């Protein structure tokens, strides 16, 4: 639009695409750290982007968080062109119920008049439990759906903010701090070089599965998340679409 040209947002998007080495960046005006309505704009921009990608029937994997909750709020039945099925990308990672992927999935299904599945898995599982619950038929069916998702939509968090918000054990918190983690996405914590320094042991999508998901939208804004966004995108597939705000974008350029 004319507005976007006048404010230089289009130019900023292109610059950021080159800087981050990904194919597409979408920037909304403002900084969600300071203005709550900017998170709503991130939600709307993500809903529009999803609509442009969704042709026919789709399985959509999503993660949790407050940004994803804004995305859920912004969805309407008009985004679908066929049947949609929402699945949580991963099992519980210590979030409060309202921020959990299962909750976001059910909100998204409600708002789009479509279906969703629940992943009944405990937060943080032991190696043994991991093996046994993965073979439970109700769980393995959802895991199969997750791995066949054609769209993944997820948030990115600032590492310590996320670790403190979640049920993180003292020893894991120390580990995350000592490793100088700056970013987090679906339970993986990254340092500034984009290396995984900690992962929450739960079932669901693994980082190595991302390369087989045809469409990925990462949505995260606010100047406080700039380091997290940069770190995560070092490892993310170049096909990832980043939806962010001016606050984060200015710090990333
Ligand atoms: O994994 C990333 C976090 O879920 C982001 O949470 O959107 O509340 O900042 P947030």
Tab-separated table of C-alpha atoms and ligand atoms in Angstrom:
chain	number	residue	atom	x	y	z
A	1	UNK	CA	0.000	0.000	0.000
A	2	UNK	CA	0.968	3.679	-0.257
A	3	UNK	CA	1.327	3.799	3.528
A	4	UNK	CA	3.877	0.998	3.524
A	5	UNK	CA	5.907	2.750	0.830
A	6	UNK	CA	5.870	6.096	2.619
A	7	UNK	CA	7.016	4.570	5.901
A	8	UNK	CA	9.723	2.502	4.198
A	9	UNK	CA	8.381	-0.803	5.503
A	10	UNK	CA	8.630	-2.473	2.094
A	11	UNK	CA	12.285	-1.500	1.880
A	12	UNK	CA	12.909	-2.732	5.404
A	13	UNK	CA	11.369	-6.096	4.535
A	14	UNK	CA	13.715	-6.572	1.581
A	15	UNK	CA	16.743	-5.520	3.574
A	16	UNK	CA	15.858	-7.923	6.354
A	17	UNK	CA	15.279	-10.801	3.939
A	18	UNK	CA	18.842	-10.367	2.702
A	19	UNK	CA	20.267	-9.937	6.203
A	20	UNK	CA	18.549	-12.986	7.642
A	21	UNK	CA	18.973	-15.119	4.524
A	22	UNK	CA	15.326	-16.120	4.270
A	23	UNK	CA	12.948	-15.777	1.343
A	24	UNK	CA	10.262	-13.670	2.912
A	25	UNK	CA	9.821	-11.174	5.735
A	26	UNK	CA	6.587	-9.357	6.559
A	27	UNK	CA	6.769	-6.383	8.934
A	28	UNK	CA	3.871	-4.705	10.729
A	29	UNK	CA	4.134	-1.152	12.114
A	30	UNK	CA	4.964	-0.545	15.794
A	31	UNK	CA	6.662	-2.482	18.581
A	32	UNK	CA	4.679	-5.151	20.420
A	33	UNK	CA	6.899	-4.723	23.520
A	34	UNK	CA	5.270	-1.327	24.048
A	35	UNK	CA	1.893	-1.444	22.324
A	36	UNK	CA	-0.373	-4.455	22.865
A	37	UNK	CA	-2.314	-3.709	19.662
A	38	UNK	CA	0.806	-4.522	17.622
A	39	UNK	CA	0.455	-8.177	18.677
A	40	UNK	CA	-3.041	-8.042	17.209
A	41	UNK	CA	-1.539	-6.731	13.952
A	42	UNK	CA	0.958	-9.619	13.973
A	43	UNK	CA	-2.017	-11.955	14.339
A	44	UNK	CA	-3.872	-10.361	11.433
A	45	UNK	CA	-0.804	-10.393	9.173
A	46	UNK	CA	-0.260	-14.069	9.994
A	47	UNK	CA	-3.907	-14.902	9.272
A	48	UNK	CA	-3.600	-13.198	5.857
A	49	UNK	CA	-0.395	-15.030	5.095
A	50	UNK	CA	-1.953	-18.378	6.088
A	51	UNK	CA	-4.909	-17.669	3.809
A	52	UNK	CA	-2.568	-17.079	0.868
A	53	UNK	CA	-0.865	-20.455	1.483
A	54	UNK	CA	-3.902	-22.609	2.179
A	55	UNK	CA	-5.220	-24.300	-0.929
A	56	UNK	CA	-7.370	-27.417	-0.554
A	57	UNK	CA	-7.172	-29.590	2.570
A	58	UNK	CA	-4.416	-28.871	5.040
A	59	UNK	CA	-2.881	-30.139	8.257
A	60	UNK	CA	-1.560	-27.201	10.243
A	61	UNK	CA	0.839	-27.703	13.156
A	62	UNK	CA	1.080	-24.876	15.674
A	63	UNK	CA	2.893	-24.119	18.901
A	64	UNK	CA	1.807	-22.100	21.896
A	65	UNK	CA	2.451	-18.665	23.372
A	66	UNK	CA	0.759	-15.277	23.547
A	67	UNK	CA	1.648	-14.353	19.959
A	68	UNK	CA	0.086	-17.560	18.659
A	69	UNK	CA	-2.954	-16.766	20.758
A	70	UNK	CA	-3.279	-13.454	18.814
A	71	UNK	CA	-3.018	-15.453	15.602
A	72	UNK	CA	-5.861	-17.699	16.802
A	73	UNK	CA	-7.975	-14.622	17.598
A	74	UNK	CA	-7.429	-13.267	14.089
A	75	UNK	CA	-8.473	-16.426	12.230
A	76	UNK	CA	-11.857	-16.657	10.517
A	77	UNK	CA	-13.489	-19.392	8.410
A	78	UNK	CA	-12.515	-17.388	5.287
A	79	UNK	CA	-8.847	-18.441	5.587
A	80	UNK	CA	-9.764	-21.997	4.548
A	81	UNK	CA	-10.200	-23.134	0.970
A	82	UNK	CA	-10.822	-26.766	1.959
A	83	UNK	CA	-10.783	-28.714	5.225
A	84	UNK	CA	-8.327	-27.719	7.927
A	85	UNK	CA	-7.002	-29.862	10.743
A	86	UNK	CA	-5.015	-28.184	13.523
A	87	UNK	CA	-2.485	-30.224	15.498
A	88	UNK	CA	-0.142	-29.150	18.311
A	89	UNK	CA	3.466	-29.257	17.098
A	90	UNK	CA	4.781	-30.649	20.372
A	91	UNK	CA	3.598	-31.986	23.705
A	92	UNK	CA	3.540	-29.843	26.829
A	93	UNK	CA	6.619	-27.723	27.478
A	94	UNK	CA	5.671	-26.343	30.880
A	95	UNK	CA	3.387	-23.519	29.756
A	96	UNK	CA	0.283	-22.315	31.530
A	97	UNK	CA	-2.876	-23.855	29.988
A	98	UNK	CA	-3.859	-20.684	28.107
A	99	UNK	CA	-0.454	-20.634	26.359
A	100	UNK	CA	-0.339	-24.330	25.503
A	101	UNK	CA	-0.311	-25.550	21.904
A	102	UNK	CA	-3.350	-27.776	22.616
A	103	UNK	CA	-5.367	-24.731	23.714
A	104	UNK	CA	-4.260	-22.639	20.723
A	105	UNK	CA	-5.223	-25.500	18.388
A	106	UNK	CA	-8.717	-25.719	19.787
A	107	UNK	CA	-9.155	-21.910	19.519
A	108	UNK	CA	-7.962	-21.997	15.913
A	109	UNK	CA	-10.359	-24.809	15.065
A	110	UNK	CA	-13.253	-22.900	16.709
A	111	UNK	CA	-12.482	-19.698	14.822
A	112	UNK	CA	-12.189	-21.403	11.451
A	113	UNK	CA	-15.039	-23.914	11.940
A	114	UNK	CA	-12.584	-26.766	11.458
A	115	UNK	CA	-11.144	-29.723	13.373
A	116	UNK	CA	-8.264	-30.159	15.750
A	117	UNK	CA	-6.485	-32.941	17.616
A	118	UNK	CA	-5.169	-32.949	21.129
A	119	UNK	CA	-1.815	-34.397	22.093
A	120	UNK	CA	-2.405	-35.983	25.487
A	121	UNK	CA	1.194	-36.095	26.547
A	122	UNK	CA	2.769	-35.051	29.828
A	123	UNK	CA	5.257	-32.193	29.966
A	124	UNK	CA	8.940	-33.222	29.981
A	125	UNK	CA	9.138	-36.981	29.746
A	126	UNK	CA	11.936	-39.372	30.645
A	127	UNK	CA	13.713	-41.291	27.880
A	128	UNK	CA	11.788	-44.469	28.826
A	129	UNK	CA	8.431	-42.731	28.969
A	130	UNK	CA	9.206	-41.040	25.652
A	131	UNK	CA	9.568	-44.446	24.008
A	132	UNK	CA	6.477	-45.942	25.586
A	133	UNK	CA	4.081	-43.044	24.982
A	134	UNK	CA	5.213	-42.651	21.369
A	135	UNK	CA	3.875	-46.140	20.692
A	136	UNK	CA	0.468	-45.526	22.324
A	137	UNK	CA	-1.964	-45.713	19.370
A	138	UNK	CA	-3.844	-42.483	20.248
A	139	UNK	CA	-0.580	-40.607	20.553
A	140	UNK	CA	1.221	-42.147	17.600
A	141	UNK	CA	-1.741	-41.242	15.376
A	142	UNK	CA	-1.374	-37.560	16.303
A	143	UNK	CA	2.415	-37.804	15.891
A	144	UNK	CA	1.871	-39.076	12.358
A	145	UNK	CA	-0.411	-36.111	11.614
A	146	UNK	CA	2.184	-33.700	13.012
A	147	UNK	CA	4.893	-35.169	10.762
A	148	UNK	CA	2.640	-34.851	7.718
A	149	UNK	CA	1.676	-31.209	8.368
A	150	UNK	CA	1.922	-29.011	5.291
A	151	UNK	CA	2.029	-25.799	7.275
A	152	UNK	CA	3.757	-25.025	10.570
A	153	UNK	CA	3.028	-21.750	12.353
A	154	UNK	CA	5.072	-20.997	15.461
A	155	UNK	CA	6.276	-18.270	17.797
A	156	UNK	CA	9.827	-17.493	18.865
A	157	UNK	CA	10.605	-16.508	22.438
A	158	UNK	CA	13.419	-14.756	24.289
A	159	UNK	CA	15.253	-17.569	26.093
A	160	UNK	CA	15.203	-16.450	29.727
A	161	UNK	CA	11.716	-14.996	29.478
A	162	UNK	CA	10.485	-18.375	28.289
A	163	UNK	CA	12.499	-20.418	30.780
A	164	UNK	CA	11.170	-18.288	33.652
A	165	UNK	CA	7.591	-18.363	32.414
A	166	UNK	CA	7.572	-22.135	32.136
A	167	UNK	CA	7.982	-24.864	34.698
A	168	UNK	CA	11.733	-25.014	34.220
A	169	UNK	CA	13.759	-26.904	36.828
A	170	UNK	CA	16.530	-25.056	38.650
A	171	UNK	CA	19.202	-27.163	36.985
A	172	UNK	CA	17.801	-26.565	33.488
A	173	UNK	CA	17.525	-22.847	34.185
A	174	UNK	CA	21.212	-22.835	35.164
A	175	UNK	CA	22.100	-24.785	32.038
A	176	UNK	CA	20.199	-22.305	29.843
A	177	UNK	CA	21.867	-19.336	31.539
A	178	UNK	CA	25.370	-20.801	31.445
A	179	UNK	CA	25.040	-21.643	27.760
A	180	UNK	CA	24.042	-18.023	27.064
A	181	UNK	CA	20.846	-19.003	25.293
A	182	UNK	CA	19.126	-16.058	23.619
A	183	UNK	CA	16.204	-17.644	21.787
A	184	UNK	CA	13.617	-20.386	22.040
A	185	UNK	CA	11.211	-22.026	19.630
A	186	UNK	CA	8.956	-25.057	20.337
A	187	UNK	CA	11.017	-26.129	23.325
A	188	UNK	CA	14.480	-25.740	21.750
A	189	UNK	CA	16.819	-23.129	23.226
A	190	UNK	CA	19.429	-21.482	20.962
A	191	UNK	CA	22.595	-19.473	21.577
A	192	UNK	CA	23.595	-16.465	19.447
A	193	UNK	CA	25.194	-18.729	16.841
A	194	UNK	CA	21.935	-20.606	16.397
A	195	UNK	CA	23.214	-23.739	18.168
A	196	UNK	CA	20.762	-25.766	20.261
A	197	UNK	CA	21.975	-25.575	23.860
A	198	UNK	CA	18.963	-27.161	25.542
A	199	UNK	CA	15.790	-28.907	24.518
A	200	UNK	CA	12.689	-29.697	26.509
A	201	UNK	CA	12.246	-33.439	26.288
A	202	UNK	CA	8.742	-33.954	24.974
A	203	UNK	CA	7.163	-35.704	22.012
A	204	UNK	CA	6.223	-34.122	18.687
A	205	UNK	CA	7.976	-32.171	15.962
A	206	UNK	CA	11.758	-32.243	16.111
A	207	UNK	CA	14.055	-29.606	14.708
A	208	UNK	CA	15.259	-32.081	12.073
A	209	UNK	CA	11.666	-32.480	10.830
A	210	UNK	CA	11.442	-28.814	9.779
A	211	UNK	CA	13.187	-29.444	6.461
A	212	UNK	CA	10.297	-31.640	5.330
A	213	UNK	CA	7.495	-29.183	6.203
A	214	UNK	CA	6.550	-27.400	2.944
A	215	UNK	CA	5.477	-24.100	4.539
A	216	UNK	CA	6.693	-22.532	7.772
A	217	UNK	CA	5.607	-19.233	9.281
A	218	UNK	CA	7.543	-17.890	12.275
A	219	UNK	CA	5.787	-15.028	14.033
A	220	UNK	CA	7.567	-12.929	16.636
A	221	UNK	CA	7.792	-9.210	17.340
A	222	UNK	CA	9.130	-6.693	19.844
A	223	UNK	CA	12.651	-5.255	20.118
A	224	UNK	CA	13.299	-7.616	23.056
A	225	UNK	CA	13.074	-10.602	20.689
A	226	UNK	CA	15.568	-9.394	18.065
A	227	UNK	CA	18.456	-11.601	19.257
A	228	UNK	CA	16.114	-14.563	19.604
A	229	UNK	CA	14.829	-14.129	16.055
A	230	UNK	CA	18.327	-13.800	14.588
A	231	UNK	CA	19.594	-16.862	16.467
A	232	UNK	CA	16.683	-19.102	15.555
A	233	UNK	CA	16.735	-18.139	11.870
A	234	UNK	CA	20.375	-19.233	11.604
A	235	UNK	CA	19.136	-22.817	11.844
A	236	UNK	CA	15.652	-22.496	10.333
A	237	UNK	CA	14.981	-23.484	6.691
A	238	UNK	CA	15.463	-20.548	4.281
A	239	UNK	CA	11.884	-21.058	3.122
A	240	UNK	CA	10.665	-19.793	6.528
A	241	UNK	CA	8.406	-16.758	6.337
A	242	UNK	CA	9.088	-14.352	9.205
A	243	UNK	CA	6.253	-12.131	10.379
A	244	UNK	CA	7.591	-9.481	12.726
A	245	UNK	CA	7.159	-5.848	13.762
A	246	UNK	CA	9.157	-2.651	13.290
A	247	UNK	CA	10.495	-2.825	16.852
A	248	UNK	CA	12.307	-6.108	16.196
A	249	UNK	CA	13.102	-5.265	12.557
A	250	UNK	CA	14.940	-2.017	13.384
A	251	UNK	CA	17.222	-3.877	15.792
A	252	UNK	CA	17.809	-6.680	13.285
A	253	UNK	CA	18.918	-4.366	10.457
B	1	LIG	O1	8.061	-20.637	21.581
B	1	LIG	C1	7.919	-19.418	21.629
B	1	LIG	C2	7.047	-18.848	22.599
B	1	LIG	O2	5.911	-19.612	22.643
B	1	LIG	C3	6.725	-17.392	22.359
B	1	LIG	O3	5.822	-16.943	23.310
B	1	LIG	O4	4.499	-15.386	21.930
B	1	LIG	O5	4.226	-15.454	24.387
B	1	LIG	O6	6.274	-14.495	23.364
B	1	LIG	P1	5.174	-15.504	23.235
